[in-house]
PDB file of C-alpha atoms in Angstrom:
ATOM      1  CA  UNK Y   1       9.211  75.092  64.805  1.00  0.00           C
ATOM      2  CA  UNK Y   2       9.033  77.195  61.655  1.00  0.00           C
ATOM      3  CA  UNK Y   3       6.635  76.028  58.963  1.00  0.00           C
ATOM      4  CA  UNK Y   4       8.147  73.894  56.173  1.00  0.00           C
ATOM      5  CA  UNK Y   5       9.337  75.845  53.141  1.00  0.00           C
ATOM      6  CA  UNK Y   6       6.909  76.149  50.253  1.00  0.00           C
ATOM      7  CA  UNK Y   7       7.354  73.679  47.391  1.00  0.00           C
ATOM      8  CA  UNK Y   8       9.623  74.866  44.573  1.00  0.00           C
ATOM      9  CA  UNK Y   9       7.898  76.603  41.698  1.00  0.00           C
ATOM     10  CA  UNK Y  10       7.136  74.475  38.651  1.00  0.00           C
ATOM     11  CA  UNK Y  11       9.692  74.553  35.856  1.00  0.00           C
ATOM     12  CA  UNK Y  12       9.213  77.358  33.343  1.00  0.00           C
ATOM     13  CA  UNK Y  13       7.201  76.469  30.275  1.00  0.00           C
ATOM     14  CA  UNK Y  14       9.826  77.777  27.861  1.00  0.00           C
ATOM     15  CA  UNK Y  15      11.097  75.187  25.395  1.00  0.00           C
ATOM     16  CA  UNK Y  16      14.418  73.679  26.407  1.00  0.00           C
ATOM     17  CA  UNK Y  17      17.435  73.469  24.115  1.00  0.00           C
ATOM     18  CA  UNK Y  18      18.043  70.011  22.671  1.00  0.00           C
ATOM     19  CA  UNK Y  19      19.908  67.732  25.069  1.00  0.00           C
ATOM     20  CA  UNK Y  20      18.759  69.620  28.195  1.00  0.00           C
ATOM     21  CA  UNK Y  21      16.224  68.988  30.975  1.00  0.00           C
ATOM     22  CA  UNK Y  22      14.932  70.621  34.141  1.00  0.00           C
ATOM     23  CA  UNK Y  23      16.583  69.471  37.367  1.00  0.00           C
ATOM     24  CA  UNK Y  24      15.624  70.236  40.932  1.00  0.00           C
ATOM     25  CA  UNK Y  25      16.468  68.580  44.247  1.00  0.00           C
ATOM     26  CA  UNK Y  26      17.351  69.649  47.769  1.00  0.00           C
ATOM     27  CA  UNK Y  27      20.469  67.577  48.409  1.00  0.00           C
ATOM     28  CA  UNK Y  28      22.568  70.648  49.238  1.00  0.00           C
ATOM     29  CA  UNK Y  29      23.329  70.905  52.964  1.00  0.00           C
ATOM     30  CA  UNK Y  30      22.416  74.615  52.685  1.00  0.00           C
ATOM     31  CA  UNK Y  31      19.063  74.038  50.932  1.00  0.00           C
ATOM     32  CA  UNK Y  32      15.957  75.815  52.170  1.00  0.00           C
ATOM     33  CA  UNK Y  33      17.931  78.435  54.121  1.00  0.00           C
ATOM     34  CA  UNK Y  34      16.504  81.348  52.146  1.00  0.00           C
ATOM     35  CA  UNK Y  35      19.649  81.832  50.031  1.00  0.00           C
ATOM     36  CA  UNK Y  36      20.388  80.277  46.655  1.00  0.00           C
ATOM     37  CA  UNK Y  37      23.700  78.431  47.051  1.00  0.00           C
ATOM     38  CA  UNK Y  38      24.147  76.369  43.844  1.00  0.00           C
ATOM     39  CA  UNK Y  39      26.314  78.807  41.874  1.00  0.00           C
ATOM     40  CA  UNK Y  40      23.762  79.213  39.071  1.00  0.00           C
ATOM     41  CA  UNK Y  41      22.016  82.361  37.845  1.00  0.00           C
ATOM     42  CA  UNK Y  42      20.787  84.457  40.758  1.00  0.00           C
ATOM     43  CA  UNK Y  43      22.677  82.509  43.400  1.00  0.00           C
ATOM     44  CA  UNK Y  44      24.421  84.288  46.232  1.00  0.00           C
ATOM     45  CA  UNK Y  45      26.970  81.545  46.788  1.00  0.00           C
ATOM     46  CA  UNK Y  46      28.486  78.545  45.032  1.00  0.00           C
ATOM     47  CA  UNK Y  47      28.492  76.123  47.963  1.00  0.00           C
ATOM     48  CA  UNK Y  48      26.557  73.277  46.371  1.00  0.00           C
ATOM     49  CA  UNK Y  49      26.219  71.308  43.160  1.00  0.00           C
ATOM     50  CA  UNK Y  50      24.207  72.962  40.399  1.00  0.00           C
ATOM     51  CA  UNK Y  51      20.434  72.333  40.773  1.00  0.00           C
ATOM     52  CA  UNK Y  52      20.848  70.922  44.314  1.00  0.00           C
ATOM     53  CA  UNK Y  53      19.280  73.883  46.199  1.00  0.00           C
ATOM     54  CA  UNK Y  54      15.873  73.770  44.552  1.00  0.00           C
ATOM     55  CA  UNK Y  55      13.908  75.234  47.467  1.00  0.00           C
ATOM     56  CA  UNK Y  56      15.965  78.419  47.285  1.00  0.00           C
ATOM     57  CA  UNK Y  57      16.973  78.554  43.593  1.00  0.00           C
ATOM     58  CA  UNK Y  58      14.078  76.897  41.768  1.00  0.00           C
ATOM     59  CA  UNK Y  59      14.429  74.555  38.802  1.00  0.00           C
ATOM     60  CA  UNK Y  60      17.627  74.664  36.766  1.00  0.00           C
ATOM     61  CA  UNK Y  61      18.302  73.682  33.164  1.00  0.00           C
ATOM     62  CA  UNK Y  62      21.009  71.028  32.926  1.00  0.00           C
ATOM     63  CA  UNK Y  63      22.514  69.063  30.031  1.00  0.00           C
ATOM     64  CA  UNK Y  64      21.353  65.495  29.659  1.00  0.00           C
ATOM     65  CA  UNK Y  65      24.326  63.204  29.229  1.00  0.00           C
ATOM     66  CA  UNK Y  66      23.961  60.384  26.727  1.00  0.00           C
ATOM     67  CA  UNK Y  67      24.099  56.911  28.223  1.00  0.00           C
ATOM     68  CA  UNK Y  68      27.511  55.285  28.130  1.00  0.00           C
ATOM     69  CA  UNK Y  69      28.074  52.894  25.245  1.00  0.00           C
ATOM     70  CA  UNK Y  70      27.378  49.262  26.104  1.00  0.00           C
ATOM     71  CA  UNK Y  71      30.272  47.128  27.267  1.00  0.00           C
ATOM     72  CA  UNK Y  72      31.516  45.134  24.277  1.00  0.00           C
ATOM     73  CA  UNK Y  73      34.497  42.794  24.118  1.00  0.00           C
ATOM     74  CA  UNK Y  74      36.000  40.214  21.777  1.00  0.00           C
ATOM     75  CA  UNK Y  75      37.311  36.710  22.457  1.00  0.00           C
ATOM     76  CA  UNK Y  76      40.653  35.452  21.132  1.00  0.00           C
ATOM     77  CA  UNK Y  77      38.644  33.668  18.422  1.00  0.00           C
ATOM     78  CA  UNK Y  78      37.173  37.009  17.280  1.00  0.00           C
ATOM     79  CA  UNK Y  79      33.714  36.432  18.784  1.00  0.00           C
ATOM     80  CA  UNK Y  80      32.198  39.733  19.976  1.00  0.00           C
ATOM     81  CA  UNK Y  81      29.825  39.994  22.937  1.00  0.00           C
ATOM     82  CA  UNK Y  82      27.965  42.796  24.706  1.00  0.00           C
ATOM     83  CA  UNK Y  83      26.639  43.258  28.223  1.00  0.00           C
ATOM     84  CA  UNK Y  84      22.840  43.294  27.910  1.00  0.00           C
ATOM     85  CA  UNK Y  85      21.927  43.546  31.636  1.00  0.00           C
ATOM     86  CA  UNK Y  86      24.035  43.587  34.783  1.00  0.00           C
ATOM     87  CA  UNK Y  87      23.129  41.812  38.033  1.00  0.00           C
ATOM     88  CA  UNK Y  88      20.342  39.712  36.492  1.00  0.00           C
ATOM     89  CA  UNK Y  89      19.635  36.431  34.828  1.00  0.00           C
ATOM     90  CA  UNK Y  90      16.808  35.686  32.444  1.00  0.00           C
ATOM     91  CA  UNK Y  91      13.995  33.332  33.482  1.00  0.00           C
ATOM     92  CA  UNK Y  92      14.558  31.305  30.308  1.00  0.00           C
ATOM     93  CA  UNK Y  93      15.944  27.786  29.917  1.00  0.00           C
ATOM     94  CA  UNK Y  94      19.669  27.549  30.587  1.00  0.00           C
ATOM     95  CA  UNK Y  95      22.541  25.072  30.448  1.00  0.00           C
ATOM     96  CA  UNK Y  96      25.634  25.157  32.633  1.00  0.00           C
ATOM     97  CA  UNK Y  97      28.789  25.626  30.565  1.00  0.00           C
ATOM     98  CA  UNK Y  98      31.275  25.348  33.429  1.00  0.00           C
ATOM     99  CA  UNK Y  99      33.525  27.623  35.453  1.00  0.00           C
ATOM    100  CA  UNK Y 100      35.866  30.037  33.683  1.00  0.00           C
ATOM    101  CA  UNK Y 101      38.397  32.431  35.147  1.00  0.00           C
ATOM    102  CA  UNK Y 102      37.856  34.909  32.320  1.00  0.00           C
ATOM    103  CA  UNK Y 103      34.689  36.362  30.835  1.00  0.00           C
ATOM    104  CA  UNK Y 104      35.988  35.892  27.274  1.00  0.00           C
ATOM    105  CA  UNK Y 105      36.419  32.141  27.884  1.00  0.00           C
ATOM    106  CA  UNK Y 106      32.778  31.893  28.969  1.00  0.00           C
ATOM    107  CA  UNK Y 107      31.748  33.763  25.794  1.00  0.00           C
ATOM    108  CA  UNK Y 108      33.815  31.346  23.703  1.00  0.00           C
ATOM    109  CA  UNK Y 109      32.120  28.369  25.405  1.00  0.00           C
ATOM    110  CA  UNK Y 110      28.727  29.821  24.468  1.00  0.00           C
ATOM    111  CA  UNK Y 111      29.943  30.384  20.910  1.00  0.00           C
ATOM    112  CA  UNK Y 112      30.842  26.682  20.639  1.00  0.00           C
ATOM    113  CA  UNK Y 113      27.372  25.543  21.786  1.00  0.00           C
ATOM    114  CA  UNK Y 114      24.845  25.246  18.965  1.00  0.00           C
ATOM    115  CA  UNK Y 115      22.048  27.789  19.393  1.00  0.00           C
ATOM    116  CA  UNK Y 116      23.727  29.759  22.187  1.00  0.00           C
ATOM    117  CA  UNK Y 117      23.181  33.484  21.627  1.00  0.00           C
ATOM    118  CA  UNK Y 118      23.157  34.645  25.279  1.00  0.00           C
ATOM    119  CA  UNK Y 119      25.146  33.712  28.339  1.00  0.00           C
ATOM    120  CA  UNK Y 120      25.533  34.505  32.034  1.00  0.00           C
ATOM    121  CA  UNK Y 121      28.792  35.110  33.813  1.00  0.00           C
ATOM    122  CA  UNK Y 122      28.803  34.991  37.593  1.00  0.00           C
ATOM    123  CA  UNK Y 123      30.310  37.429  40.046  1.00  0.00           C
ATOM    124  CA  UNK Y 124      30.530  37.668  43.821  1.00  0.00           C
ATOM    125  CA  UNK Y 125      29.997  34.237  45.330  1.00  0.00           C
ATOM    126  CA  UNK Y 126      29.059  32.941  41.850  1.00  0.00           C
ATOM    127  CA  UNK Y 127      32.247  34.299  40.243  1.00  0.00           C
ATOM    128  CA  UNK Y 128      33.296  32.471  37.098  1.00  0.00           C
ATOM    129  CA  UNK Y 129      30.128  30.377  36.786  1.00  0.00           C
ATOM    130  CA  UNK Y 130      29.110  30.327  33.126  1.00  0.00           C
ATOM    131  CA  UNK Y 131      25.668  29.451  31.748  1.00  0.00           C
ATOM    132  CA  UNK Y 132      24.123  29.453  28.282  1.00  0.00           C
ATOM    133  CA  UNK Y 133      20.769  31.280  28.367  1.00  0.00           C
ATOM    134  CA  UNK Y 134      18.117  30.437  25.787  1.00  0.00           C
ATOM    135  CA  UNK Y 135      16.181  33.706  25.990  1.00  0.00           C
ATOM    136  CA  UNK Y 136      13.930  34.792  23.134  1.00  0.00           C
ATOM    137  CA  UNK Y 137      15.990  37.965  22.712  1.00  0.00           C
ATOM    138  CA  UNK Y 138      18.339  40.267  24.622  1.00  0.00           C
ATOM    139  CA  UNK Y 139      15.448  42.055  26.364  1.00  0.00           C
ATOM    140  CA  UNK Y 140      14.444  38.763  28.065  1.00  0.00           C
ATOM    141  CA  UNK Y 141      10.667  38.794  27.576  1.00  0.00           C
ATOM    142  CA  UNK Y 142      10.639  35.718  29.832  1.00  0.00           C
ATOM    143  CA  UNK Y 143      11.386  38.050  32.770  1.00  0.00           C
ATOM    144  CA  UNK Y 144      14.479  39.218  34.667  1.00  0.00           C
ATOM    145  CA  UNK Y 145      15.582  37.742  37.990  1.00  0.00           C
ATOM    146  CA  UNK Y 146      18.017  39.753  40.146  1.00  0.00           C
ATOM    147  CA  UNK Y 147      21.118  37.626  40.756  1.00  0.00           C
ATOM    148  CA  UNK Y 148      24.913  37.687  40.902  1.00  0.00           C
ATOM    149  CA  UNK Y 149      25.186  37.214  37.140  1.00  0.00           C
ATOM    150  CA  UNK Y 150      25.663  39.540  34.212  1.00  0.00           C
ATOM    151  CA  UNK Y 151      23.661  38.704  31.086  1.00  0.00           C
ATOM    152  CA  UNK Y 152      25.573  38.971  27.790  1.00  0.00           C
ATOM    153  CA  UNK Y 153      24.585  38.702  24.127  1.00  0.00           C
ATOM    154  CA  UNK Y 154      26.870  37.283  21.469  1.00  0.00           C
ATOM    155  CA  UNK Y 155      27.124  39.642  18.520  1.00  0.00           C
ATOM    156  CA  UNK Y 156      26.562  37.077  15.825  1.00  0.00           C
ATOM    157  CA  UNK Y 157      27.185  38.376  12.337  1.00  0.00           C
ATOM    158  CA  UNK Y 158      27.402  36.625   9.031  1.00  0.00           C
ATOM    159  CA  UNK Y 159      30.640  34.715   8.689  1.00  0.00           C
ATOM    160  CA  UNK Y 160      33.251  36.437   6.534  1.00  0.00           C
ATOM    161  CA  UNK Y 161      33.287  35.388   2.889  1.00  0.00           C
ATOM    162  CA  UNK Y 162      35.707  32.564   2.081  1.00  0.00           C
ATOM    163  CA  UNK Y 163      39.165  33.609   0.984  1.00  0.00           C
ATOM    164  CA  UNK Y 164      39.680  33.368  -2.746  1.00  0.00           C
ATOM    165  CA  UNK Y 165      42.148  30.725  -3.842  1.00  0.00           C
ATOM    166  CA  UNK Y 166      45.325  32.060  -5.446  1.00  0.00           C
ATOM    167  CA  UNK Y 167      45.433  31.581  -9.221  1.00  0.00           C
ATOM    168  CA  UNK Y 168      47.062  28.367 -10.304  1.00  0.00           C
ATOM    169  CA  UNK Y 169      50.787  28.700 -10.630  1.00  0.00           C
ATOM    170  CA  UNK Y 170      50.937  31.533  -8.079  1.00  0.00           C
ATOM    171  CA  UNK Y 171      53.343  30.960  -5.235  1.00  0.00           C
ATOM    172  CA  UNK Y 172      51.673  29.931  -2.007  1.00  0.00           C
ATOM    173  CA  UNK Y 173      52.556  31.746   1.189  1.00  0.00           C
TER     174      UNK Y 173
END
C-alpha cells in the first residue's frame, strides 16, 4: 500500500481578520487524492465543503459564526425564562413541582415557589416532569448530571413600579 499522506502544513502565521479562524479537516470523500477539491483558492475542483480537503488544500480561513442567542420565553403571567443547559440537571437540591404539558406552565410553577430561580423540564421518557432546582447559580457549580431534562433560569427582574393613582376627581376607567 502507498504510504500515508504527509500531515497538512501548519496554518500560516499571518494575523487573521476579526471573526475568522483557521479550519482544516479531511471529511471530503476526495481528500488526500493529490488534488485540492474544496473550491477555495488554488483548488482544481469544487466537489467538497470549504476547508474539508485539508490534506490536499492546507488550512483555510473561515468566518467564525457567533453562537445562537439563548432560548428565552415568557409565561402568560409575564415571567421570562431562559434555557441555561440542555440535556442536564444540576446536582443541587430540588423539589418536584408536578407534571405540566407546557414548558411555560412549569416556569410559572417555579415562579410561584418562594426562592425558585431555576427549574428542570423533562423530555423523552421524562416529558413534562417539572422540578425546582436550588442551584447556587445558572452555571451549576454543584456539578452537571446528564439527563432527560433541560435546565432553565427564571429571569427575575425588579418588579415594575406601582401605578400612580389617578388624581382625585378624575374619572376612573
